[in-house]
mmCIF file of C-alpha atoms and ligand atoms in Angstrom:
data_model
loop_
_atom_site.group_PDB
_atom_site.id
_atom_site.type_symbol
_atom_site.label_atom_id
_atom_site.label_comp_id
_atom_site.label_asym_id
_atom_site.label_seq_id
_atom_site.Cartn_x
_atom_site.Cartn_y
_atom_site.Cartn_z
ATOM 1 C CA MET V 286 23.113 22.972 -14.928
ATOM 2 C CA GLY V 287 19.678 21.560 -14.810
ATOM 3 C CA ALA V 288 16.535 20.908 -13.445
ATOM 4 C CA VAL V 289 17.071 17.220 -12.491
ATOM 5 C CA ILE V 290 14.063 14.701 -12.053
ATOM 6 C CA LEU V 291 15.204 12.420 -8.825
ATOM 7 C CA GLY V 292 12.583 10.042 -8.906
ATOM 8 C CA THR V 293 8.844 9.620 -10.072
ATOM 9 C CA GLY V 294 5.440 7.842 -8.657
ATOM 10 C CA SER V 295 2.139 7.225 -8.941
ATOM 11 C CA CYS V 296 -0.841 6.128 -7.203
ATOM 12 C CA LEU V 297 -4.323 4.624 -8.790
ATOM 13 C CA PRO V 298 -7.449 4.059 -7.381
ATOM 14 C CA GLU V 299 -8.074 0.582 -7.251
ATOM 15 C CA ARG V 300 -11.413 0.073 -8.740
ATOM 16 C CA ILE V 301 -11.010 -1.059 -12.529
ATOM 17 C CA LEU V 302 -14.103 0.108 -14.798
ATOM 18 C CA SER V 303 -13.314 -2.478 -17.454
ATOM 19 C CA ASN V 304 -15.315 -1.400 -21.220
ATOM 20 C CA HIS V 305 -18.249 -4.429 -20.065
ATOM 21 C CA ASP V 306 -19.511 -2.282 -17.181
ATOM 22 C CA LEU V 307 -19.590 0.784 -19.599
ATOM 23 C CA GLU V 308 -22.230 -1.419 -21.223
ATOM 24 C CA LYS V 309 -24.877 -1.626 -18.610
ATOM 25 C CA LEU V 310 -24.938 2.159 -18.383
ATOM 26 C CA VAL V 311 -24.634 3.703 -21.737
ATOM 27 C CA ASP V 312 -25.374 1.927 -25.774
ATOM 28 C CA THR V 313 -21.968 1.105 -26.144
ATOM 29 C CA SER V 314 -19.764 -2.243 -26.787
ATOM 30 C CA ASP V 315 -16.079 -2.898 -25.563
ATOM 31 C CA GLU V 316 -15.126 -3.669 -29.655
ATOM 32 C CA TRP V 317 -16.836 0.384 -29.653
ATOM 33 C CA ILE V 318 -14.417 1.536 -27.702
ATOM 34 C CA ARG V 319 -11.599 -0.273 -28.226
ATOM 35 C CA SER V 320 -11.123 -0.034 -32.111
ATOM 36 C CA ARG V 321 -12.095 3.550 -31.497
ATOM 37 C CA THR V 322 -9.721 4.986 -28.473
ATOM 38 C CA GLY V 323 -7.925 1.609 -27.568
ATOM 39 C CA ILE V 324 -8.543 1.526 -24.294
ATOM 40 C CA SER V 325 -9.979 -1.312 -22.459
ATOM 41 C CA GLU V 326 -10.289 -0.092 -18.693
ATOM 42 C CA ARG V 327 -9.868 2.843 -17.075
ATOM 43 C CA ARG V 328 -9.744 3.200 -12.933
ATOM 44 C CA ILE V 329 -12.338 4.936 -10.981
ATOM 45 C CA SER V 330 -12.006 6.813 -7.697
ATOM 46 C CA GLY V 331 -13.781 5.134 -4.872
ATOM 47 C CA GLU V 332 -14.423 6.453 -0.773
ATOM 48 C CA GLY V 333 -10.819 7.942 0.444
ATOM 49 C CA GLU V 334 -9.648 8.360 -3.276
ATOM 50 C CA GLU V 335 -9.914 12.120 -4.003
ATOM 51 C CA ALA V 336 -7.010 13.989 -6.125
ATOM 52 C CA TYR V 337 -4.765 14.980 -3.278
ATOM 53 C CA ARG V 338 -4.719 11.938 -1.608
ATOM 54 C CA LEU V 339 -3.885 9.936 -5.606
ATOM 55 C CA ALA V 340 -1.475 12.730 -5.744
ATOM 56 C CA THR V 341 -0.551 12.078 -2.120
ATOM 57 C CA THR V 342 0.568 8.480 -2.789
ATOM 58 C CA ALA V 343 2.530 9.463 -6.136
ATOM 59 C CA ALA V 344 4.630 12.736 -4.045
ATOM 60 C CA ARG V 345 5.459 9.486 -1.188
ATOM 61 C CA ASN V 346 6.610 7.058 -3.780
ATOM 62 C CA ALA V 347 8.425 9.589 -6.413
ATOM 63 C CA MET V 348 10.295 11.145 -2.644
ATOM 64 C CA GLU V 349 11.157 7.736 -1.137
ATOM 65 C CA MET V 350 12.829 6.871 -4.914
ATOM 66 C CA ALA V 351 14.480 10.012 -4.769
ATOM 67 C CA GLY V 352 15.491 10.379 -1.105
ATOM 68 C CA VAL V 353 13.460 12.998 -0.058
ATOM 69 C CA GLU V 354 11.664 14.147 2.697
ATOM 70 C CA PRO V 355 8.969 16.026 2.991
ATOM 71 C CA SER V 356 10.768 18.202 5.111
ATOM 72 C CA GLU V 357 13.166 19.067 2.141
ATOM 73 C CA ILE V 358 10.212 20.076 -0.036
ATOM 74 C CA ASP V 359 9.985 23.458 -1.283
ATOM 75 C CA LEU V 360 7.455 24.223 -3.842
ATOM 76 C CA ILE V 361 4.223 22.265 -4.617
ATOM 77 C CA ILE V 362 2.774 22.221 -8.063
ATOM 78 C CA VAL V 363 -0.830 20.226 -8.461
ATOM 79 C CA ALA V 364 -1.621 20.595 -12.111
ATOM 80 C CA THR V 365 -5.000 19.755 -11.754
ATOM 81 C CA MET V 366 -8.952 20.633 -12.865
ATOM 82 C CA SER V 367 -10.334 18.020 -10.926
ATOM 83 C CA SER V 368 -9.768 18.174 -7.042
ATOM 84 C CA HIS V 369 -12.533 18.021 -4.769
ATOM 85 C CA MET V 370 -12.276 21.544 -3.836
ATOM 86 C CA THR V 371 -11.653 24.785 -5.393
ATOM 87 C CA MET V 372 -10.588 26.331 -2.858
ATOM 88 C CA PRO V 373 -7.889 25.368 -0.750
ATOM 89 C CA SER V 374 -5.683 24.494 -3.853
ATOM 90 C CA CYS V 375 -5.535 20.430 -4.648
ATOM 91 C CA ALA V 376 -2.083 21.419 -3.372
ATOM 92 C CA CYS V 377 -2.157 23.199 0.197
ATOM 93 C CA PHE V 378 -4.495 19.274 0.148
ATOM 94 C CA VAL V 379 -1.231 17.835 -0.627
ATOM 95 C CA GLN V 380 1.438 19.904 1.517
ATOM 96 C CA ASN V 381 -0.590 19.100 4.303
ATOM 97 C CA GLU V 382 -1.050 15.585 3.783
ATOM 98 C CA LEU V 383 2.901 15.191 3.651
ATOM 99 C CA GLY V 384 3.651 17.669 6.364
ATOM 100 C CA ALA V 385 6.171 19.494 4.034
ATOM 101 C CA ASP V 386 5.768 22.369 6.118
ATOM 102 C CA ASN V 387 9.004 24.416 4.642
ATOM 103 C CA ALA V 388 6.960 24.467 0.780
ATOM 104 C CA PHE V 389 4.246 26.815 -0.424
ATOM 105 C CA ALA V 390 1.994 24.799 -2.813
ATOM 106 C CA TYR V 391 -0.772 26.405 -6.064
ATOM 107 C CA ASP V 392 -2.671 24.494 -8.377
ATOM 108 C CA LEU V 393 -2.116 24.652 -12.497
ATOM 109 C CA ASN V 394 -5.081 24.082 -14.580
ATOM 110 C CA ALA V 395 -4.215 23.524 -18.339
ATOM 111 C CA ALA V 396 -6.135 20.971 -18.391
ATOM 112 C CA CYS V 397 -4.268 17.729 -20.323
ATOM 113 C CA SER V 398 -1.192 19.921 -20.670
ATOM 114 C CA GLY V 399 -1.217 20.430 -17.125
ATOM 115 C CA PHE V 400 1.405 18.775 -15.977
ATOM 116 C CA LEU V 401 3.920 19.212 -19.367
ATOM 117 C CA TYR V 402 3.148 23.580 -18.590
ATOM 118 C CA SER V 403 4.233 22.575 -14.063
ATOM 119 C CA LEU V 404 6.704 20.733 -15.448
ATOM 120 C CA ASP V 405 8.343 24.071 -17.412
ATOM 121 C CA THR V 406 7.122 26.449 -14.583
ATOM 122 C CA ALA V 407 9.191 24.442 -12.226
ATOM 123 C CA SER V 408 12.537 23.480 -13.633
ATOM 124 C CA LYS V 409 12.376 27.569 -14.011
ATOM 125 C CA HIS V 410 11.396 28.463 -10.534
ATOM 126 C CA VAL V 411 14.769 25.143 -10.095
ATOM 127 C CA LEU V 412 17.348 27.337 -12.403
ATOM 128 C CA CYS V 413 16.185 30.489 -11.051
ATOM 129 C CA ASP V 414 17.517 29.318 -6.996
ATOM 130 C CA GLN V 415 19.354 26.628 -7.027
ATOM 131 C CA GLU V 416 18.418 25.022 -3.410
ATOM 132 C CA LYS V 417 14.886 24.442 -4.795
ATOM 133 C CA THR V 418 13.327 21.368 -4.623
ATOM 134 C CA VAL V 419 10.026 20.738 -5.647
ATOM 135 C CA LEU V 420 7.212 18.558 -6.332
ATOM 136 C CA VAL V 421 5.241 18.284 -9.228
ATOM 137 C CA ILE V 422 1.988 16.179 -9.775
ATOM 138 C CA GLY V 423 -0.552 15.624 -12.102
ATOM 139 C CA ALA V 424 -3.613 14.178 -10.321
ATOM 140 C CA GLU V 425 -7.310 13.533 -11.380
ATOM 141 C CA THR V 426 -10.875 12.740 -10.265
ATOM 142 C CA LEU V 427 -12.194 13.638 -13.770
ATOM 143 C CA SER V 428 -15.324 10.213 -12.829
ATOM 144 C CA SER V 429 -15.914 13.359 -10.934
ATOM 145 C CA ARG V 430 -16.703 15.227 -14.378
ATOM 146 C CA ILE V 431 -18.339 13.208 -15.964
ATOM 147 C CA ASN V 432 -21.507 13.179 -17.638
ATOM 148 C CA TRP V 433 -22.453 9.061 -17.281
ATOM 149 C CA LYS V 434 -25.246 9.312 -19.030
ATOM 150 C CA ASP V 435 -23.051 10.736 -22.445
ATOM 151 C CA ARG V 436 -21.399 7.730 -24.884
ATOM 152 C CA ASN V 437 -19.302 10.431 -26.321
ATOM 153 C CA THR V 438 -17.418 11.407 -23.307
ATOM 154 C CA CYS V 439 -17.747 8.424 -20.596
ATOM 155 C CA ILE V 440 -16.025 6.203 -22.209
ATOM 156 C CA LEU V 441 -12.357 8.377 -22.411
ATOM 157 C CA PHE V 442 -11.520 9.340 -19.609
ATOM 158 C CA GLY V 443 -10.394 7.739 -15.540
ATOM 159 C CA ASP V 444 -8.975 8.612 -12.713
ATOM 160 C CA GLY V 445 -5.106 8.454 -11.522
ATOM 161 C CA ALA V 446 -2.435 10.682 -10.265
ATOM 162 C CA GLY V 447 1.433 10.975 -10.658
ATOM 163 C CA ALA V 448 4.282 13.319 -8.884
ATOM 164 C CA VAL V 449 7.755 13.570 -10.001
ATOM 165 C CA VAL V 450 10.583 15.656 -7.500
ATOM 166 C CA MET V 451 12.668 18.326 -9.832
ATOM 167 C CA ARG V 452 16.495 19.617 -8.098
ATOM 168 C CA TYR V 453 19.104 21.969 -9.251
ATOM 169 C CA ALA V 454 22.496 19.726 -10.761
ATOM 170 C CA ASP V 455 25.382 20.562 -11.928
ATOM 171 C CA THR V 456 24.430 17.941 -15.258
ATOM 172 C CA ILE V 457 23.806 17.906 -18.261
ATOM 173 C CA ARG V 458 20.842 16.273 -17.249
ATOM 174 C CA GLY V 459 17.217 17.833 -16.738
ATOM 175 C CA VAL V 460 14.696 19.476 -18.100
ATOM 176 C CA LEU V 461 16.099 20.637 -21.654
ATOM 177 C CA ALA V 462 13.262 22.784 -23.067
ATOM 178 C CA SER V 463 9.575 22.881 -23.575
ATOM 179 C CA GLN V 464 6.817 24.394 -26.056
ATOM 180 C CA LEU V 465 3.945 25.333 -25.018
ATOM 181 C CA PHE V 466 1.027 26.986 -27.217
ATOM 182 C CA SER V 467 -2.520 27.965 -25.987
ATOM 183 C CA ASP V 468 -5.580 29.189 -28.054
ATOM 184 C CA GLY V 469 -8.703 30.385 -25.835
ATOM 185 C CA ALA V 470 -10.647 30.890 -29.533
ATOM 186 C CA LEU V 471 -11.319 27.036 -29.613
ATOM 187 C CA TRP V 472 -12.779 26.454 -25.862
ATOM 188 C CA LYS V 473 -15.701 25.394 -26.742
ATOM 189 C CA LEU V 474 -14.440 22.501 -28.856
ATOM 190 C CA LEU V 475 -13.869 21.006 -25.749
ATOM 191 C CA HIS V 476 -15.071 22.710 -21.794
ATOM 192 C CA MET V 477 -16.565 22.250 -18.252
ATOM 193 C CA HIS V 478 -18.631 24.928 -17.098
ATOM 194 C CA ALA V 479 -18.747 25.273 -12.781
ATOM 195 C CA ALA V 480 -21.138 24.693 -10.500
ATOM 196 C CA PRO V 481 -24.454 26.929 -10.785
ATOM 197 C CA SER V 482 -22.942 30.463 -10.421
ATOM 198 C CA CYS V 483 -24.682 31.882 -6.864
ATOM 199 C CA ASN V 484 -24.952 35.558 -9.155
ATOM 200 C CA PRO V 485 -27.005 34.417 -12.184
ATOM 201 C CA ALA V 486 -25.841 37.473 -14.256
ATOM 202 C CA ILE V 487 -22.186 36.307 -14.649
ATOM 203 C CA ASP V 488 -23.818 32.148 -14.782
ATOM 204 C CA PRO V 489 -23.434 30.913 -18.746
ATOM 205 C CA PRO V 490 -27.153 30.775 -19.972
ATOM 206 C CA GLY V 491 -28.604 27.211 -19.785
ATOM 207 C CA ASN V 492 -25.349 25.872 -17.552
ATOM 208 C CA PRO V 493 -25.147 21.930 -18.671
ATOM 209 C CA GLY V 494 -23.106 21.496 -14.869
ATOM 210 C CA SER V 495 -20.017 21.133 -13.970
ATOM 211 C CA HIS V 496 -18.685 18.186 -16.415
ATOM 212 C CA ILE V 497 -17.303 17.542 -19.869
ATOM 213 C CA LEU V 498 -18.225 18.295 -23.026
ATOM 214 C CA MET V 499 -16.693 17.561 -26.959
ATOM 215 C CA GLU V 500 -16.929 17.806 -30.849
ATOM 216 C CA GLY V 501 -14.890 14.261 -30.303
ATOM 217 C CA ARG V 502 -14.211 14.831 -34.010
ATOM 218 C CA ASP V 503 -12.525 18.371 -34.321
ATOM 219 C CA VAL V 504 -10.044 17.911 -30.591
ATOM 220 C CA PHE V 505 -8.604 14.891 -32.472
ATOM 221 C CA LYS V 506 -8.071 17.238 -35.789
ATOM 222 C CA TYR V 507 -6.349 20.220 -33.716
ATOM 223 C CA ALA V 508 -4.760 17.645 -31.194
ATOM 224 C CA VAL V 509 -2.728 15.678 -33.964
ATOM 225 C CA LYS V 510 -1.239 19.015 -36.021
ATOM 226 C CA ALA V 511 -1.074 21.026 -32.749
ATOM 227 C CA MET V 512 0.904 18.247 -31.039
ATOM 228 C CA GLU V 513 2.873 17.201 -34.693
ATOM 229 C CA SER V 514 3.694 21.388 -34.245
ATOM 230 C CA ALA V 515 4.915 21.638 -31.454
ATOM 231 C CA VAL V 516 6.944 18.362 -31.898
ATOM 232 C CA LEU V 517 8.672 20.107 -34.786
ATOM 233 C CA GLN V 518 9.272 23.172 -34.059
ATOM 234 C CA LEU V 519 10.906 22.193 -29.769
ATOM 235 C CA LEU V 520 12.955 19.799 -31.951
ATOM 236 C CA GLU V 521 14.183 21.940 -34.607
ATOM 237 C CA LYS V 522 14.453 25.124 -31.867
ATOM 238 C CA GLU V 523 16.726 22.819 -29.617
ATOM 239 C CA ASN V 524 18.514 21.400 -32.792
ATOM 240 C CA ILE V 525 17.332 18.226 -32.456
ATOM 241 C CA ASN V 526 17.387 15.058 -35.044
ATOM 242 C CA LEU V 527 13.669 12.848 -33.697
ATOM 243 C CA ASP V 528 16.400 9.997 -34.440
ATOM 244 C CA ASP V 529 17.914 11.129 -31.412
ATOM 245 C CA ILE V 530 14.964 10.570 -29.528
ATOM 246 C CA ASP V 531 14.881 7.843 -26.827
ATOM 247 C CA LEU V 532 11.745 7.411 -25.364
ATOM 248 C CA VAL V 533 8.265 9.919 -26.533
ATOM 249 C CA ILE V 534 5.574 10.018 -23.656
ATOM 250 C CA PRO V 535 2.962 11.768 -25.477
ATOM 251 C CA HIS V 536 -0.863 12.777 -23.119
ATOM 252 C CA GLN V 537 -2.098 9.394 -23.437
ATOM 253 C CA ALA V 538 -5.598 10.456 -25.005
ATOM 254 C CA ASN V 539 -6.211 7.771 -27.205
ATOM 255 C CA ILE V 540 -5.025 5.461 -29.211
ATOM 256 C CA ARG V 541 -6.035 6.451 -32.648
ATOM 257 C CA ILE V 542 -4.406 10.260 -31.995
ATOM 258 C CA LEU V 543 -1.087 8.768 -30.765
ATOM 259 C CA ASN V 544 -0.558 6.532 -34.039
ATOM 260 C CA LYS V 545 -1.885 8.803 -35.777
ATOM 261 C CA LEU V 546 0.749 11.845 -34.722
ATOM 262 C CA LEU V 547 3.499 8.962 -33.865
ATOM 263 C CA SER V 548 3.064 8.020 -38.071
ATOM 264 C CA ARG V 549 2.748 11.557 -39.114
ATOM 265 C CA LEU V 550 6.119 12.095 -37.221
ATOM 266 C CA GLY V 551 7.545 8.927 -38.493
ATOM 267 C CA VAL V 552 8.502 7.746 -34.912
ATOM 268 C CA LYS V 553 8.773 3.675 -34.066
ATOM 269 C CA GLN V 554 6.130 2.913 -31.878
ATOM 270 C CA GLU V 555 9.341 0.748 -29.790
ATOM 271 C CA LYS V 556 10.601 4.586 -28.799
ATOM 272 C CA VAL V 557 6.975 5.128 -27.339
ATOM 273 C CA PHE V 558 5.216 4.085 -23.760
ATOM 274 C CA ILE V 559 1.653 3.628 -24.052
ATOM 275 C CA ASN V 560 -0.870 2.986 -21.010
ATOM 276 C CA VAL V 561 -3.641 4.680 -22.324
ATOM 277 C CA GLN V 562 -4.993 0.664 -22.371
ATOM 278 C CA LYS V 563 -5.170 0.506 -18.935
ATOM 279 C CA TYR V 564 -5.958 3.941 -17.622
ATOM 280 C CA GLY V 565 -7.987 5.627 -20.255
ATOM 281 C CA ASN V 566 -7.644 9.825 -20.549
ATOM 282 C CA THR V 567 -5.931 10.349 -17.007
ATOM 283 C CA SER V 568 -6.081 13.964 -18.603
ATOM 284 C CA ALA V 569 -2.922 15.882 -16.332
ATOM 285 C CA ALA V 570 -1.983 12.841 -14.798
ATOM 286 C CA SER V 571 -1.401 10.980 -18.001
ATOM 287 C CA ILE V 572 2.006 11.595 -18.287
ATOM 288 C CA PRO V 573 3.720 11.370 -14.819
ATOM 289 C CA ILE V 574 1.931 8.006 -14.887
ATOM 290 C CA ALA V 575 3.565 6.954 -17.970
ATOM 291 C CA LEU V 576 6.590 8.716 -16.969
ATOM 292 C CA ASP V 577 6.460 6.670 -14.337
ATOM 293 C CA GLU V 578 5.434 3.208 -15.522
ATOM 294 C CA ALA V 579 7.954 3.428 -18.205
ATOM 295 C CA ASN V 580 11.444 4.319 -15.363
ATOM 296 C CA ARG V 581 10.016 1.302 -12.795
ATOM 297 C CA GLU V 582 10.464 -0.681 -16.332
ATOM 298 C CA GLY V 583 14.059 0.330 -16.811
ATOM 299 C CA ARG V 584 12.823 2.282 -20.197
ATOM 300 C CA LEU V 585 14.740 5.085 -19.022
ATOM 301 C CA GLY V 586 18.605 5.282 -18.867
ATOM 302 C CA GLU V 587 21.616 7.658 -17.974
ATOM 303 C CA GLY V 588 21.709 9.965 -20.823
ATOM 304 C CA ASP V 589 18.471 9.526 -22.430
ATOM 305 C CA LEU V 590 16.657 12.080 -24.502
ATOM 306 C CA LEU V 591 12.851 12.054 -23.158
ATOM 307 C CA LEU V 592 10.211 13.608 -25.499
ATOM 308 C CA ILE V 593 6.726 14.300 -24.011
ATOM 309 C CA CYS V 594 3.580 16.100 -25.950
ATOM 310 C CA SER V 595 0.063 16.990 -25.025
ATOM 311 C CA PHE V 596 -2.836 18.947 -25.823
ATOM 312 C CA GLY V 597 -5.597 19.343 -23.679
ATOM 313 C CA GLY V 598 -8.597 21.853 -23.120
ATOM 314 C CA GLY V 599 -8.439 25.557 -23.817
ATOM 315 C CA PHE V 600 -6.762 25.089 -26.251
ATOM 316 C CA THR V 601 -3.617 24.181 -24.698
ATOM 317 C CA TRP V 602 -1.080 22.006 -26.111
ATOM 318 C CA GLY V 603 3.186 21.802 -26.641
ATOM 319 C CA ALA V 604 5.882 18.983 -26.498
ATOM 320 C CA GLY V 605 8.963 18.832 -23.877
ATOM 321 C CA LEU V 606 12.461 18.266 -23.929
ATOM 322 C CA LEU V 607 14.430 15.925 -20.888
ATOM 323 C CA ARG V 608 17.737 14.502 -20.784
ATOM 324 C CA TRP V 609 17.236 11.323 -18.296
HETATM 325 N N1 ACO O 950 -20.452 3.706 -28.441
HETATM 326 C C1 ACO O 950 -21.084 3.402 -29.635
HETATM 327 N N2 ACO O 950 -21.085 4.446 -30.077
HETATM 328 C C2 ACO O 950 -20.319 5.852 -29.931
HETATM 329 C C3 ACO O 950 -20.508 6.436 -28.990
HETATM 330 C C4 ACO O 950 -19.996 5.038 -28.197
HETATM 331 N N3 ACO O 950 -19.176 5.760 -26.692
HETATM 332 N N4 ACO O 950 -19.836 7.210 -28.560
HETATM 333 C C5 ACO O 950 -20.347 8.251 -30.244
HETATM 334 N N5 ACO O 950 -20.798 6.957 -31.022
HETATM 335 C C6 ACO O 950 -21.498 6.993 -31.770
HETATM 336 C C7 ACO O 950 -22.046 8.291 -32.612
HETATM 337 O O1 ACO O 950 -22.715 9.011 -31.532
HETATM 338 C C8 ACO O 950 -21.407 7.810 -33.896
HETATM 339 O O2 ACO O 950 -22.926 7.508 -33.941
HETATM 340 P P1 ACO O 950 -24.076 8.153 -35.648
HETATM 341 O O3 ACO O 950 -23.333 7.924 -37.027
HETATM 342 O O4 ACO O 950 -25.256 7.382 -35.321
HETATM 343 O O5 ACO O 950 -24.159 9.227 -34.873
HETATM 344 C C9 ACO O 950 -20.601 7.327 -34.425
HETATM 345 O O6 ACO O 950 -20.498 6.420 -32.808
HETATM 346 C C10 ACO O 950 -19.889 8.208 -34.537
HETATM 347 O O7 ACO O 950 -19.367 8.614 -33.678
HETATM 348 P P2 ACO O 950 -18.013 10.525 -33.982
HETATM 349 O O8 ACO O 950 -17.989 10.613 -33.080
HETATM 350 O O9 ACO O 950 -18.254 10.547 -35.397
HETATM 351 O O10 ACO O 950 -16.847 9.154 -33.476
HETATM 352 P P3 ACO O 950 -15.304 9.232 -34.197
HETATM 353 O O11 ACO O 950 -14.914 8.148 -35.168
HETATM 354 O O12 ACO O 950 -15.089 10.576 -34.390
HETATM 355 O O13 ACO O 950 -15.105 8.506 -32.677
HETATM 356 C C11 ACO O 950 -14.397 9.774 -30.425
HETATM 357 C C12 ACO O 950 -15.588 9.308 -31.468
HETATM 358 C C13 ACO O 950 -13.378 8.441 -30.064
HETATM 359 C C14 ACO O 950 -14.055 10.545 -29.319
HETATM 360 C C15 ACO O 950 -13.028 9.983 -31.782
HETATM 361 O O14 ACO O 950 -13.628 11.799 -32.601
HETATM 362 C C16 ACO O 950 -12.099 10.918 -30.558
HETATM 363 O O15 ACO O 950 -10.801 10.317 -30.433
HETATM 364 N N6 ACO O 950 -11.795 12.274 -30.261
HETATM 365 C C17 ACO O 950 -11.179 12.988 -29.578
HETATM 366 C C18 ACO O 950 -11.000 12.759 -28.063
HETATM 367 C C19 ACO O 950 -10.452 13.003 -26.993
HETATM 368 O O16 ACO O 950 -9.536 12.181 -27.273
HETATM 369 N N7 ACO O 950 -11.073 13.566 -25.957
HETATM 370 C C20 ACO O 950 -10.099 13.737 -25.156
HETATM 371 C C21 ACO O 950 -9.901 15.163 -24.658
HETATM 372 S S1 ACO O 950 -8.645 15.962 -25.702
HETATM 373 C C22 ACO O 950 -7.214 15.221 -24.795
HETATM 374 O O17 ACO O 950 -6.981 14.503 -24.554
HETATM 375 C C23 ACO O 950 -6.767 15.077 -26.542
#
């Protein structure tokens, strides 16, 4: 029995922001960005490309592949931390746009690990109630949460959305297992304040505003170690050998984190799907966008074993195994 992915979809904003464009905004260079991060360009939302609209198009593409109508959707989970409004949730906007009148909808914030956490949550909904059809979406417009004068962060992130449709099937396919972790003690290394509070008593002193702040070197070290450990624990728990994995889709943070992780694990490059060069770090959207591209390129065959892993603010991290 399994919570099976029936369809995948994605949506990227039209506007491309290249490293050369960034050279005009901050003191940086295309060479520095590519050598430190592997990123050449990223997509930035324009008018009419809020997170919920990207999410809705990604969802429509996934539903079309799955052959599922809006009325058949029972639950919508959107992993995001950059919706255009705090209330209602991004998921409720998506529900309204889709006309998914039978669905309940909520957001899940686990920063860059949001899609992995959401997939785990969705698979449990599906296994508990085998009649449920669930849309799981990762959608971010981090361009709205970036200090465009901070060269440490503004070069890293991009906007986009990816989605999957999940439903129960009596099969060995589907989400097999996940291993999820959090460590709130390390929040300061990667965080984003809310907008200034209406109650000064509880506003953090000197609230710098709602944009990402990061200790890049520390994040790098923790991310590699944490994802490596999560993957190894998951494989051991499931009694699966790394050689049995057909494709790895890691969170597309940056190429140096990925290369370090993959060399420590001993995974061959040809077994890894990477698109960070085109989109930068799209946080919760990065795995579902990559999953959709890998799927549409025919990189996943029926019965293939897929490994995903992620790391993000919180800290949050983990790994997941799926039989395609
Ligand atoms: N262009 C040019 N120079 C820069 C830039 C830039 N965009 N940014 C920083 N520098 C400078 C620094 O000021 C510093 O100069 P100094 O030596 O004169 O002080 C120098 O480059 C080296 O800075 P470091 O921060 O040490 O550079 P590092 O090699 O660590 O690379 C980077 C920075 C790319 C951010 C790296 O630390 C990293 O990849 N960290 C992981 C961060 C990440 O991926 N976060 C995403 C969220 S978490 C996740 O998704 C997993």
